[in-house]
Amino acid sequence: MDKKKIAVPLVCHGHSRPVVDLFYSPVTLDGFFLISASKDSSPMLRNGETGDWIGTFEGHKGAVWSVCLDTNALRAASGSADFTAKVWNALTGDILHAFEHKHIVRACAFSEDTRLLLTGGIEKVLCVYDLNRPEAPPREVDKSPGSVRMVSWMHSDQTLLSSCTDIGGVRLWDVRSGKIVQTLETKSPVTSAEVSQDGRYITTADGSTVKFWDTEHFGLVKSYNMPCTVESASLEPKYGNKFIAGGEDMWVRVFDFHSGDETACNKGHHGPVHCVRFSPGGESYASGSEDGTIRIWQTGPLTDHEETKSHAANGSVGKVKVSVEEVSRKIGGFHIAEEGKTKEKE
């Protein structure tokens, strides 16, 4: 195998316990943002490009298992072991709504039109909350066959997608009928399922396999065996020509989508990788680990020419490094630093 170029990531400290979920917002007028879930009970919001800390959402009393941002990155949502899902003002950090559940909430997702919040967890029920009527009881979708691990929306909010912690497969639910219309069969429980940005593929990780499914006919398009048990996988959103996977061996690997060949292997985490996600433009990707850190990797390997261009576009690497070190402390309370805000808009 050819010698691969070593990637040096931006390392984002701040969480005191394992990082278990990551979510990138779409590109907004103020740039794009990255939110992280951790067992330390405090989700964090960062500048998606630089990793700079923006704020910490404080209010949960248990591990946070899932986080997401709405389309405009104005609201955040989180699912926690304290039996609640919370919706937050992403600009101020204030709690907008707290939805009580009967058990641990493992997953949450905003609908594309941002009006609804979908949750799932140990109580084996998918709940849909109307954010315009937060005091109303949720609509409960037909009982899940197992404890819910992850949820998502697709087909312009007409279809729900969920996986379970204890049984294989991804279930697709019709929103109107509340019934399962299709099951994507897998041998092991699906730990990660992501709908591609263009809506063409569902990327799943189960056991030591990454699979790609067609969202129109739900056929299996590609299936690749990984070098270890993987917890998460993500497809490059712009060209769809590569994907990343991370798992128990602590490495973040990059693969060619068409052949399945490994093209890069990024080492640096000191514990299993729980989540990997591509940024909305595909220029970088983030990994969250048992070691409590988030690492943001440049999509590569880069040629010297591309590297020069990239550094010129993103400011000097030294500057970014200092900035990340300055802001990536665990800070009580939530506030928006004016400097950070200005930087994001530049």
mmCIF file of N, CA, C and O in Angstrom, residues 15-21 37-39 65 231 247-248 250 269-275 287-295:
data_model
loop_
_atom_site.group_PDB
_atom_site.id
_atom_site.type_symbol
_atom_site.label_atom_id
_atom_site.label_comp_id
_atom_site.label_asym_id
_atom_site.label_seq_id
_atom_site.Cartn_x
_atom_site.Cartn_y
_atom_site.Cartn_z
ATOM 1 N N HIS A 15 -15.586 18.780 26.060
ATOM 2 C CA HIS A 15 -16.418 17.770 26.718
ATOM 3 C C HIS A 15 -15.578 16.988 27.726
ATOM 4 O O HIS A 15 -14.416 16.672 27.470
ATOM 5 N N SER A 16 -16.213 16.646 28.856
ATOM 6 C CA SER A 16 -15.497 15.917 29.894
ATOM 7 C C SER A 16 -15.788 14.414 29.863
ATOM 8 O O SER A 16 -15.192 13.644 30.612
ATOM 9 N N ARG A 17 -16.706 14.012 28.982
ATOM 10 C CA ARG A 17 -17.051 12.598 28.834
ATOM 11 C C ARG A 17 -17.099 12.263 27.338
ATOM 12 O O ARG A 17 -16.979 13.145 26.494
ATOM 13 N N PRO A 18 -17.340 10.997 26.975
ATOM 14 C CA PRO A 18 -17.351 10.623 25.553
ATOM 15 C C PRO A 18 -18.324 11.434 24.700
ATOM 16 O O PRO A 18 -19.418 11.802 25.152
ATOM 17 N N VAL A 19 -17.892 11.707 23.457
ATOM 18 C CA VAL A 19 -18.744 12.386 22.466
ATOM 19 C C VAL A 19 -19.455 11.299 21.660
ATOM 20 O O VAL A 19 -18.808 10.452 21.038
ATOM 21 N N VAL A 20 -20.792 11.304 21.692
ATOM 22 C CA VAL A 20 -21.547 10.191 21.107
ATOM 23 C C VAL A 20 -22.351 10.559 19.856
ATOM 24 O O VAL A 20 -22.849 9.681 19.156
ATOM 25 N N ASP A 21 -22.495 11.859 19.568
ATOM 26 C CA ASP A 21 -23.238 12.242 18.361
ATOM 27 C C ASP A 21 -22.758 13.596 17.870
ATOM 28 O O ASP A 21 -22.386 14.468 18.669
ATOM 29 N N ALA A 37 -23.098 15.944 20.978
ATOM 30 C CA ALA A 37 -23.738 15.357 22.155
ATOM 31 C C ALA A 37 -22.691 14.576 22.925
ATOM 32 O O ALA A 37 -21.841 13.911 22.335
ATOM 33 N N SER A 38 -22.794 14.640 24.249
ATOM 34 C CA SER A 38 -21.816 13.947 25.087
ATOM 35 C C SER A 38 -22.494 13.390 26.329
ATOM 36 O O SER A 38 -23.531 13.880 26.771
ATOM 37 N N LYS A 39 -21.856 12.382 26.899
ATOM 38 C CA LYS A 39 -22.352 11.821 28.151
ATOM 39 C C LYS A 39 -22.166 12.782 29.324
ATOM 40 O O LYS A 39 -22.621 12.503 30.428
ATOM 41 N N TRP A 65 -27.631 11.830 24.294
ATOM 42 C CA TRP A 65 -27.330 10.808 23.292
ATOM 43 C C TRP A 65 -27.452 11.293 21.854
ATOM 44 O O TRP A 65 -26.873 10.713 20.942
ATOM 45 N N GLU A 231 -19.061 2.105 14.009
ATOM 46 C CA GLU A 231 -20.238 2.673 14.659
ATOM 47 C C GLU A 231 -20.924 3.708 13.791
ATOM 48 O O GLU A 231 -22.100 4.004 13.979
ATOM 49 N N GLY A 247 -14.893 3.585 14.100
ATOM 50 C CA GLY A 247 -15.409 2.570 15.013
ATOM 51 C C GLY A 247 -14.448 2.225 16.123
ATOM 52 O O GLY A 247 -13.714 3.084 16.624
ATOM 53 N N GLU A 248 -14.439 0.922 16.466
ATOM 54 C CA GLU A 248 -13.772 0.507 17.702
ATOM 55 C C GLU A 248 -12.244 0.569 17.645
ATOM 56 O O GLU A 248 -11.599 0.568 18.691
ATOM 57 N N MET A 250 -10.434 3.059 16.774
ATOM 58 C CA MET A 250 -10.005 4.442 17.070
ATOM 59 C C MET A 250 -9.545 5.230 15.844
ATOM 60 O O MET A 250 -9.131 6.373 15.977
ATOM 61 N N HIS A 269 -7.346 9.744 17.659
ATOM 62 C CA HIS A 269 -8.228 9.519 18.805
ATOM 63 C C HIS A 269 -7.617 8.475 19.744
ATOM 64 O O HIS A 269 -6.888 7.581 19.319
ATOM 65 N N HIS A 270 -7.960 8.588 21.034
ATOM 66 C CA HIS A 270 -7.439 7.655 22.036
ATOM 67 C C HIS A 270 -8.533 6.757 22.595
ATOM 68 O O HIS A 270 -8.399 6.203 23.683
ATOM 69 N N GLY A 271 -9.613 6.627 21.851
ATOM 70 C CA GLY A 271 -10.714 5.755 22.238
ATOM 71 C C GLY A 271 -11.558 5.479 21.012
ATOM 72 O O GLY A 271 -11.376 6.111 19.954
ATOM 73 N N PRO A 272 -12.496 4.527 21.092
ATOM 74 C CA PRO A 272 -13.347 4.219 19.944
ATOM 75 C C PRO A 272 -14.041 5.466 19.392
ATOM 76 O O PRO A 272 -14.377 6.385 20.140
ATOM 77 N N VAL A 273 -14.229 5.473 18.070
ATOM 78 C CA VAL A 273 -14.904 6.590 17.400
ATOM 79 C C VAL A 273 -16.403 6.278 17.347
ATOM 80 O O VAL A 273 -16.813 5.267 16.793
ATOM 81 N N HIS A 274 -17.208 7.141 17.951
ATOM 82 C CA HIS A 274 -18.647 6.894 18.031
ATOM 83 C C HIS A 274 -19.430 7.526 16.890
ATOM 84 O O HIS A 274 -20.534 7.089 16.573
ATOM 85 N N CYS A 275 -18.890 8.598 16.299
ATOM 86 C CA CYS A 275 -19.650 9.283 15.253
ATOM 87 C C CYS A 275 -18.720 9.984 14.275
ATOM 88 O O CYS A 275 -17.714 10.573 14.678
ATOM 89 N N SER A 287 -15.093 13.898 13.641
ATOM 90 C CA SER A 287 -15.226 12.623 14.343
ATOM 91 C C SER A 287 -15.328 12.893 15.841
ATOM 92 O O SER A 287 -14.649 13.773 16.374
ATOM 93 N N GLY A 288 -16.207 12.147 16.504
ATOM 94 C CA GLY A 288 -16.372 12.268 17.942
ATOM 95 C C GLY A 288 -16.039 10.936 18.587
ATOM 96 O O GLY A 288 -16.402 9.873 18.077
ATOM 97 N N SER A 289 -15.369 10.976 19.742
ATOM 98 C CA SER A 289 -14.793 9.752 20.295
ATOM 99 C C SER A 289 -15.052 9.569 21.789
ATOM 100 O O SER A 289 -15.424 10.501 22.506
ATOM 101 N N GLU A 290 -14.793 8.349 22.217
ATOM 102 C CA GLU A 290 -14.821 7.989 23.640
ATOM 103 C C GLU A 290 -13.839 8.846 24.435
ATOM 104 O O GLU A 290 -14.010 9.042 25.645
ATOM 105 N N ASP A 291 -12.801 9.387 23.755
ATOM 106 C CA ASP A 291 -11.783 10.187 24.459
ATOM 107 C C ASP A 291 -12.259 11.596 24.807
ATOM 108 O O ASP A 291 -11.511 12.388 25.398
ATOM 109 N N GLY A 292 -13.507 11.940 24.428
ATOM 110 C CA GLY A 292 -14.072 13.236 24.791
ATOM 111 C C GLY A 292 -13.736 14.370 23.840
ATOM 112 O O GLY A 292 -14.135 15.513 24.063
ATOM 113 N N THR A 293 -13.002 14.069 22.775
ATOM 114 C CA THR A 293 -12.650 15.130 21.822
ATOM 115 C C THR A 293 -13.410 14.986 20.506
ATOM 116 O O THR A 293 -13.892 13.905 20.163
ATOM 117 N N ILE A 294 -13.503 16.124 19.813
ATOM 118 C CA ILE A 294 -13.981 16.153 18.426
ATOM 119 C C ILE A 294 -12.769 16.522 17.584
ATOM 120 O O ILE A 294 -12.005 17.426 17.956
ATOM 121 N N ARG A 295 -12.572 15.825 16.487
ATOM 122 C CA ARG A 295 -11.484 16.174 15.571
ATOM 123 C C ARG A 295 -12.077 16.513 14.214
ATOM 124 O O ARG A 295 -12.923 15.769 13.713
#
